[in-house]
Coordinates of C-alpha atoms in Angstrom, one line a residue:
M366 CA 7.0 72.7 -31.2
T367 CA 7.1 69.1 -30.5
N368 CA 6.0 67.7 -27.2
S369 CA 7.6 64.5 -26.0
F370 CA 6.2 62.3 -23.1
P371 CA 8.5 59.6 -21.6
T372 CA 6.9 56.3 -22.5
E373 CA 8.5 54.8 -19.1
T374 CA 9.0 56.2 -15.9
P375 CA 12.7 55.9 -14.9
G376 CA 13.2 53.1 -12.6
D377 CA 10.3 51.1 -13.5
E378 CA 10.9 47.5 -14.1
P379 CA 8.8 45.0 -16.4
I380 CA 6.6 42.9 -14.2
V381 CA 7.0 39.2 -14.9
I382 CA 4.5 36.7 -13.9
T383 CA 5.7 33.1 -14.2
K384 CA 3.3 30.2 -15.4
D385 CA 3.1 28.8 -12.0
E386 CA 1.9 32.0 -10.3
A387 CA -0.6 32.4 -13.3
N388 CA -2.2 29.0 -12.5
S389 CA -1.7 29.3 -8.6
R390 CA -4.8 28.9 -6.3
H391 CA -4.5 32.4 -5.2
V392 CA -5.1 33.7 -8.8
D393 CA -8.2 31.4 -9.0
D394 CA -9.5 32.9 -5.7
L395 CA -9.1 36.1 -6.7
I396 CA -11.0 35.7 -10.0
K397 CA -13.7 34.0 -8.5
R398 CA -14.1 36.6 -5.8
Q399 CA -14.3 39.5 -8.6
M400 CA -16.9 37.2 -10.7
S401 CA -18.9 37.1 -7.7
L402 CA -18.8 40.9 -7.1
R403 CA -20.0 41.4 -10.8
G404 CA -22.9 38.7 -10.2
E405 CA -21.3 36.0 -12.1
G406 CA -20.2 32.4 -10.9
I407 CA -21.4 31.0 -7.6
T408 CA -23.1 33.5 -5.6
T409 CA -25.5 31.0 -3.4
E410 CA -24.9 27.8 -1.6
P411 CA -25.7 24.9 -4.0
V412 CA -28.7 22.7 -3.2
R413 CA -27.9 19.8 -1.0
R414 CA -30.3 16.9 -0.6
W415 CA -29.8 14.9 2.6
Y416 CA -31.3 11.7 0.8
Y417 CA -28.7 11.3 -1.8
Q418 CA -25.8 10.9 0.6
N419 CA -24.0 7.7 0.1
W420 CA -23.6 6.8 3.7
L421 CA -27.6 7.2 4.2
L422 CA -28.4 5.2 1.1
F423 CA -26.1 2.5 1.9
M424 CA -27.1 2.3 5.5
F425 CA -30.9 2.0 4.4
V426 CA -30.1 -0.5 1.6
G427 CA -27.8 -2.7 4.0
A428 CA -30.6 -2.8 6.6
L429 CA -33.2 -3.6 3.9
F430 CA -31.2 -6.7 2.2
A431 CA -30.0 -7.9 5.7
L432 CA -34.0 -8.2 6.5
G433 CA -34.3 -10.0 3.2
A434 CA -31.8 -12.4 4.3
W435 CA -33.5 -12.8 7.7
L436 CA -36.8 -13.4 5.8
L437 CA -35.1 -16.2 3.6
L438 CA -33.5 -18.3 6.5
E439 CA -35.5 -17.5 9.6
P440 CA -38.2 -20.2 8.6
M441 CA -35.2 -22.7 8.3
F442 CA -34.0 -21.9 11.8
D443 CA -34.9 -23.0 15.2
D444 CA -33.3 -22.2 18.8
F445 CA -35.3 -24.9 19.9
H446 CA -37.0 -27.8 18.1
I447 CA -40.7 -28.3 18.7
T448 CA -42.7 -31.3 19.1
Q449 CA -46.4 -31.3 20.4
G450 CA -48.8 -34.2 21.2
K451 CA -49.8 -36.4 24.0
I452 CA -47.1 -37.8 26.6
E453 CA -47.0 -41.6 25.6
A454 CA -44.8 -42.7 28.4
I455 CA -42.9 -40.9 31.2
N456 CA -40.0 -42.1 33.3
L457 CA -38.6 -39.4 36.1
D458 CA -36.2 -41.7 37.8
E459 CA -33.6 -42.5 34.7
A460 CA -31.0 -39.9 34.4
L461 CA -29.2 -39.7 31.1
P462 CA -25.9 -41.6 31.0
P463 CA -22.6 -39.6 30.8
I464 CA -21.7 -38.5 27.4
P465 CA -17.9 -37.8 26.5
A466 CA -17.5 -34.1 26.2
D467 CA -15.9 -34.3 22.8
E468 CA -19.4 -35.5 21.3
F469 CA -21.9 -32.8 22.5
G470 CA -20.2 -30.7 25.4
D471 CA -21.9 -30.3 28.5
V472 CA -25.2 -32.0 28.2
S473 CA -27.5 -33.5 31.1
G474 CA -31.0 -34.8 31.6
Q475 CA -33.1 -36.5 34.5
G476 CA -36.0 -38.3 33.4
W477 CA -37.7 -38.4 29.9
I478 CA -41.1 -38.4 28.4
T479 CA -42.3 -39.7 24.8
V480 CA -44.1 -37.5 22.4
R481 CA -44.9 -38.8 18.8
G482 CA -42.8 -41.8 19.5
Q483 CA -39.7 -39.7 20.1
K484 CA -38.1 -40.0 23.6
V485 CA -37.3 -36.4 24.9
W486 CA -35.0 -36.1 28.1
L487 CA -35.8 -33.5 30.5
F488 CA -33.3 -30.9 31.3
P489 CA -32.5 -30.7 35.2
V490 CA -34.4 -27.3 35.3
V491 CA -37.3 -27.5 32.9
E492 CA -39.3 -24.0 32.6
G493 CA -42.6 -23.3 31.5
M494 CA -43.8 -21.4 28.6
Q495 CA -46.6 -19.3 27.4
K496 CA -46.9 -17.3 24.3
G497 CA -43.3 -17.6 23.5
R498 CA -42.0 -16.3 26.9
A499 CA -40.6 -18.3 29.9
G500 CA -43.1 -18.7 32.8
G501 CA -41.2 -20.4 35.7
V502 CA -40.2 -23.6 36.6
I503 CA -42.0 -26.8 35.6
N504 CA -42.3 -29.8 38.1
P505 CA -42.0 -32.8 36.1
A506 CA -44.0 -34.6 38.5
S507 CA -47.2 -32.8 37.4
L508 CA -46.9 -34.5 33.8
R509 CA -49.1 -37.2 33.4
V510 CA -49.4 -39.9 30.3
G511 CA -52.1 -38.9 27.8
Q512 CA -51.6 -34.9 28.6
E513 CA -51.2 -32.8 25.6
V514 CA -48.0 -30.7 25.8
S515 CA -45.8 -28.7 23.6
V516 CA -42.1 -29.3 24.1
L517 CA -39.2 -27.1 23.1
T518 CA -35.9 -29.2 22.9
R519 CA -32.2 -29.0 22.0
Y520 CA -31.5 -31.8 19.5
Y521 CA -28.1 -33.1 19.7
S522 CA -26.8 -35.6 16.5
G523 CA -23.7 -37.0 15.6
G524 CA -22.7 -38.9 18.4
R525 CA -23.3 -42.6 18.9
E526 CA -27.1 -41.8 19.3
D527 CA -29.5 -38.6 18.8
I528 CA -30.5 -37.0 22.0
A529 CA -33.1 -34.7 22.3
I530 CA -33.3 -32.5 25.7
A531 CA -36.6 -30.5 26.6
H532 CA -35.6 -27.2 28.1
Y533 CA -39.3 -25.7 27.9
I534 CA -42.7 -27.3 28.3
D535 CA -46.0 -25.6 27.6
P536 CA -48.5 -28.1 29.7
H537 CA -51.5 -26.5 28.1
P538 CA -50.9 -25.7 24.2
P539 CA -53.4 -23.0 23.0
V540 CA -53.8 -24.6 19.6
P541 CA -53.5 -28.1 18.1
A542 CA -50.3 -29.3 16.8
R543 CA -49.4 -28.0 13.2
G544 CA -46.5 -27.1 11.2
K545 CA -43.0 -27.9 12.7
A546 CA -44.7 -29.4 15.9
L547 CA -45.7 -32.3 13.6
K548 CA -42.3 -32.9 12.1
P549 CA -39.5 -35.4 13.5
L550 CA -37.1 -33.4 15.7
R551 CA -34.3 -35.0 13.6
D552 CA -35.6 -33.5 10.4
Q553 CA -36.0 -29.9 12.1
S554 CA -32.3 -30.4 13.4
Q555 CA -31.0 -31.2 9.8
T556 CA -32.8 -28.1 8.6
T557 CA -31.5 -25.8 11.2
N558 CA -28.1 -27.1 10.6
T559 CA -28.2 -26.3 6.9
A560 CA -29.6 -22.8 7.7
H561 CA -26.9 -22.2 10.3
L562 CA -24.3 -23.1 7.5
L563 CA -25.7 -20.3 5.1
W564 CA -26.2 -17.5 7.7
F565 CA -22.9 -16.0 7.0
P566 CA -23.0 -16.3 3.2
T567 CA -26.7 -15.4 2.7
V568 CA -26.4 -12.2 4.9
A569 CA -23.1 -11.2 3.4
G570 CA -24.2 -12.0 -0.1
M571 CA -27.7 -10.1 0.4
I572 CA -25.8 -7.1 1.9
G573 CA -23.4 -7.1 -1.0
L574 CA -26.0 -7.4 -3.4
G575 CA -27.8 -4.4 -2.2
I576 CA -24.7 -2.2 -1.7
G577 CA -23.3 -3.1 -5.2
A578 CA -26.5 -2.3 -7.0
T579 CA -27.5 0.9 -5.2
D580 CA -25.4 3.6 -7.3
G581 CA -26.6 2.0 -10.5
I582 CA -30.0 2.2 -9.5
I583 CA -29.8 5.7 -8.3
C584 CA -28.2 6.9 -11.6
R585 CA -30.6 4.9 -13.7
L586 CA -27.9 2.6 -15.0
P587 CA -29.6 -1.0 -15.2
R588 CA -26.4 -2.5 -16.5
R589 CA -24.1 -1.1 -13.6
A590 CA -26.8 -2.0 -11.1
L591 CA -27.0 -5.6 -12.3
L592 CA -23.2 -6.0 -12.5
G593 CA -22.5 -4.5 -9.4
G594 CA -25.4 -6.1 -7.7
L595 CA -24.4 -9.8 -8.9
I596 CA -20.9 -9.1 -8.1
G597 CA -21.5 -8.1 -4.8
L598 CA -23.9 -11.1 -4.2
L599 CA -21.2 -13.4 -5.4
V600 CA -18.2 -12.1 -3.6
G601 CA -20.3 -11.4 -0.4
A602 CA -21.7 -15.0 -0.5
V603 CA -18.1 -16.8 -1.3
G604 CA -16.5 -14.5 1.2
G605 CA -19.0 -15.2 3.8
L606 CA -18.7 -19.0 3.3
F607 CA -15.0 -18.8 3.7
T608 CA -14.9 -16.6 6.8
S609 CA -17.6 -18.6 8.5
A610 CA -15.6 -21.6 9.1
L611 CA -13.0 -19.6 10.9
A612 CA -15.6 -17.6 12.6
D613 CA -17.5 -20.5 13.6
V614 CA -14.2 -21.8 15.3
A615 CA -13.4 -18.7 17.2
Y616 CA -17.0 -18.2 18.1
A617 CA -17.3 -21.9 19.4
L618 CA -14.4 -21.3 21.6
L619 CA -15.3 -17.9 23.0
N620 CA -19.0 -18.9 23.3
T621 CA -18.2 -22.0 25.5
A622 CA -16.1 -20.0 27.6
A623 CA -18.7 -17.2 27.9
R624 CA -21.6 -19.9 28.9
H625 CA -19.6 -21.4 31.6
Q626 CA -19.0 -17.6 33.1
Q627 CA -22.7 -16.8 32.5
V628 CA -24.2 -19.5 34.9
S629 CA -21.9 -18.2 37.7
D630 CA -23.7 -16.9 41.0
A631 CA -21.3 -13.9 41.0
S632 CA -22.7 -11.1 39.0
A633 CA -19.1 -9.9 38.1
V634 CA -18.3 -13.3 36.6
R635 CA -21.5 -13.3 34.5
A636 CA -20.8 -9.8 33.4
L637 CA -17.4 -10.9 32.1
G638 CA -19.1 -13.9 30.4
F639 CA -21.5 -11.5 28.6
L640 CA -18.6 -9.5 27.4
M641 CA -16.8 -12.5 26.1
Q642 CA -20.0 -13.6 24.3
M643 CA -20.1 -9.9 22.7
I644 CA -16.6 -10.3 21.6
A645 CA -17.0 -13.5 20.1
R646 CA -20.0 -12.4 17.7
M647 CA -18.0 -9.2 17.2
F648 CA -15.1 -11.2 15.8
A649 CA -17.3 -13.4 13.8
W650 CA -19.3 -10.6 12.2
T651 CA -16.2 -8.6 11.6
L652 CA -14.6 -11.3 9.4
A653 CA -18.1 -11.7 7.6
G654 CA -17.9 -7.7 6.8
M655 CA -14.8 -8.2 5.1
A656 CA -16.5 -9.2 1.6
M657 CA -20.0 -7.3 2.0
G658 CA -18.7 -4.2 0.4
L659 CA -16.5 -5.3 -2.4
G660 CA -19.0 -5.6 -5.3
Q661 CA -19.1 -2.0 -6.4
G662 CA -15.3 -1.6 -6.7
I663 CA -14.8 -4.8 -8.5
A664 CA -17.5 -4.0 -11.0
L665 CA -16.2 -0.6 -11.6
R666 CA -12.5 -1.9 -11.4
S667 CA -11.8 0.8 -9.2
K668 CA -9.2 0.4 -6.2
R669 CA -10.5 3.5 -4.2
L670 CA -14.0 1.8 -4.1
L671 CA -12.6 -1.6 -3.6
A672 CA -10.4 -0.3 -0.3
Y673 CA -13.8 1.8 0.8
G674 CA -15.7 -1.4 0.7
F675 CA -13.5 -3.6 2.6
L676 CA -12.7 -1.0 5.2
G677 CA -16.1 -0.1 5.8
G678 CA -17.4 -3.7 5.8
V679 CA -14.9 -4.6 8.3
I680 CA -15.9 -1.5 10.7
G681 CA -19.5 -2.2 10.2
G682 CA -19.2 -5.9 10.8
L683 CA -17.4 -5.0 14.0
L684 CA -20.1 -2.6 15.1
G685 CA -23.0 -4.6 14.2
G686 CA -21.5 -7.6 15.8
L687 CA -20.8 -5.6 19.0
L688 CA -24.4 -4.5 19.4
F689 CA -26.1 -7.9 18.7
D690 CA -26.3 -9.2 22.2
P691 CA -27.1 -6.0 23.7
I692 CA -30.0 -5.6 21.6
N693 CA -31.0 -9.2 22.4
L694 CA -30.7 -8.3 26.2
M695 CA -32.9 -5.2 25.6
L696 CA -35.7 -7.3 23.9
G697 CA -36.0 -9.3 27.1
E698 CA -34.3 -12.4 28.6
D699 CA -37.5 -13.9 29.0
R700 CA -38.3 -14.5 25.3
V701 CA -37.9 -18.1 24.2
G702 CA -36.1 -17.9 21.0
G703 CA -33.9 -15.5 19.2
D704 CA -35.9 -14.6 16.2
I705 CA -36.7 -11.0 16.9
S706 CA -33.3 -10.3 18.2
R707 CA -31.8 -11.8 14.9
L708 CA -34.1 -9.6 12.9
V709 CA -33.0 -6.4 14.9
G710 CA -29.6 -7.7 14.9
F711 CA -29.0 -8.3 11.3
A712 CA -30.8 -5.2 10.3
V713 CA -28.1 -3.2 12.7
I714 CA -25.4 -5.2 11.0
G715 CA -26.4 -4.4 7.6
A716 CA -26.9 -0.6 8.3
A717 CA -23.7 -0.5 10.1
V718 CA -21.9 -2.1 7.1
G719 CA -23.6 0.2 4.8
A720 CA -23.2 3.2 6.8
M721 CA -19.4 2.7 7.5
I722 CA -18.8 2.1 3.6
G723 CA -20.2 5.4 2.9
I724 CA -18.5 7.1 6.1
V725 CA -15.1 5.6 4.9
E726 CA -15.7 7.2 1.5
L727 CA -16.7 10.4 2.8
L728 CA -13.7 10.7 5.0
T729 CA -11.0 9.4 2.6
R730 CA -12.2 10.7 -0.6
D731 CA -10.0 13.4 -2.6
A732 CA -12.4 14.8 -5.3
W733 CA -15.9 14.9 -6.3
L734 CA -18.5 16.4 -8.2
R735 CA -21.8 17.5 -6.6
M736 CA -24.8 18.0 -8.8
T737 CA -26.6 21.2 -8.1
E738 CA -29.0 21.3 -11.0
G739 CA -30.5 18.3 -12.7
P740 CA -32.3 15.1 -12.1
L741 CA -30.3 13.9 -9.2
A742 CA -29.5 17.5 -7.8
G743 CA -27.7 16.9 -4.5
K744 CA -26.1 13.8 -5.3
E745 CA -22.4 13.4 -5.0
F746 CA -20.2 11.6 -8.0
L747 CA -17.0 10.3 -6.5
I748 CA -14.0 10.6 -8.9
F749 CA -12.7 7.2 -8.6
R750 CA -10.7 6.8 -11.4
D751 CA -7.9 8.6 -13.1
T752 CA -9.9 9.2 -16.2
M753 CA -13.8 9.3 -16.3
N754 CA -16.3 10.2 -18.7
I755 CA -19.4 12.5 -18.5
G756 CA -22.1 12.2 -21.3
A757 CA -25.4 10.9 -22.2
S758 CA -24.1 7.2 -22.9
P759 CA -25.0 4.6 -20.2
K760 CA -21.2 3.5 -20.7
S761 CA -20.1 6.9 -19.2
E762 CA -19.0 6.8 -15.6
I763 CA -21.1 9.9 -14.8
Y764 CA -24.4 9.3 -16.8
L765 CA -26.5 12.3 -17.5
F766 CA -30.0 11.0 -18.8
N767 CA -32.8 12.9 -20.5
D768 CA -30.9 15.9 -21.4
P769 CA -30.9 16.7 -25.1
G770 CA -28.1 19.2 -24.5
V771 CA -25.5 16.4 -23.5
A772 CA -23.5 14.5 -25.8
A773 CA -23.0 10.9 -25.7
T774 CA -19.4 11.6 -24.4
H775 CA -19.5 15.3 -23.4
A776 CA -16.5 15.6 -21.3
Q777 CA -13.6 13.9 -19.7
L778 CA -12.2 14.2 -16.3
R779 CA -8.5 13.4 -15.8
V780 CA -6.8 13.0 -12.4
I781 CA -3.0 14.1 -12.5
G782 CA -1.4 13.9 -9.4
D783 CA -3.3 16.2 -6.9
E784 CA -4.8 18.2 -9.8
T785 CA -8.1 17.6 -11.9
E786 CA -8.5 18.7 -15.2
I787 CA -11.8 18.6 -17.6
T788 CA -11.7 18.5 -21.2
A789 CA -14.5 19.0 -24.0
R790 CA -15.1 16.0 -26.0
D791 CA -17.7 17.2 -28.3
R792 CA -17.3 20.0 -30.9
V793 CA -21.4 20.8 -31.0
H794 CA -22.5 20.9 -27.4
P795 CA -20.5 23.3 -25.1
L796 CA -18.7 22.5 -21.9
M797 CA -18.8 25.5 -19.4
V798 CA -16.7 26.2 -16.2
N799 CA -17.8 29.1 -14.3
Q800 CA -20.1 30.2 -17.0
N801 CA -17.4 30.3 -19.5
V802 CA -17.2 28.0 -22.5
V803 CA -14.0 26.0 -22.3
K804 CA -12.0 23.2 -24.3
N805 CA -9.8 22.2 -21.3
A806 CA -9.6 23.7 -17.8
R807 CA -8.1 22.8 -14.5
L808 CA -10.6 22.7 -11.7
R809 CA -10.4 24.4 -8.5
H810 CA -12.5 23.6 -5.3
G811 CA -15.9 25.5 -6.0
D812 CA -15.9 25.7 -9.7
K813 CA -19.1 25.5 -11.4
I814 CA -19.5 22.9 -14.1
T815 CA -22.2 23.1 -16.7
I816 CA -23.1 20.4 -19.3
G817 CA -26.5 20.8 -20.9
S818 CA -29.0 21.8 -18.4
T819 CA -27.1 19.9 -15.8
S820 CA -24.7 21.7 -13.2
F821 CA -22.0 20.4 -10.9
V822 CA -19.8 21.9 -8.3
F823 CA -16.2 20.7 -8.2
E824 CA -15.2 19.7 -4.7
Q825 CA -12.0 18.2 -3.1
R826 CA -10.8 17.6 0.5
Q827 CA -8.8 20.6 1.6
R828 CA -5.3 19.8 2.9

């Protein structure tokens, strides 16, 4: 007797799975969940090292290199030009003749003294000075010929004649004359004018140098660091030079209006003048910030990095410039000179530019690899080109150093639309995705990629 069993239940239909359904994210999620239940794939949160965050690195580097710019230029720059010596002649009755406004602006003086052969007019209200701070109003009648004084002046040149006007006088200098106090006021003024012309190019260039070189230094790529740093320096300096002309015009107009408001007796008007001063400086540094973050994008020929650097630099310059005057106010209005406020202000501008470049990248990036095992565990590598190589060659966009299990060009990332694929480029050394050896794979958020002894997690912005 022969038994027969039906091979198909009546009414059953074959299950058809299309290619799109098989490749859908839902299927990937189910597979990953099953792998996790079996103890495979990613079962723990990959390590995150806070100090490898780009926004933090760029913030620190921006502040550090802005400090470098300050160290280069501050010795050349003076808010007031100093002369120290014995009063050789004095006349308190003569008033400074009226000067056309188009020469020096609002300049006035009542009486004069001569120190080291230089005629110095006295500002209508001359303040005393002690240990770098203002110390009350000086009565010019108390000054005597032969008296040793230290005088801080504003020096005006370029008109029919040069004019020095004393704003602060120390009637009892604590130390003998030395350094700048022995140099002619005219020479000090020329040096300061040179430093003023170099402020924007130097600060922008130094910040550009630091930010442009950072990624190459972290990734042990001297050539990339050198190229990115040099391009950042050049682009920042040239950009700062061009924008400084426009910034100076805008700043001069707003600053003049602000000064007129700040000498008012009404507190509300003075507050308005201070606000105008903040806006003037904000506008100037916003223009300078345009060029500070472009070095890395140009060096790596990446439109994405170029856009991040430009936008971050603009926003950072705006924030840094906006905070400059409030910082000066917090340091004390009685300080004579703005050296410390410039130091802190430039550090804030550098930090703001660096941080904003990193934050713009963080908020707008589409896909990246986060190293979870390896020498830079915790660092995130932005996928900034449509095609990127991973390998032991320094020419690779993602360079894996000191790993004998990594080929020169081990794998290649390709961005196709909204998708990212990875392809093995070496026949000897395996490429693994989620612990499976693959030749080619389309990556999904959370996939683990293993190359030699280095592991990454692929991440992408969730829409």
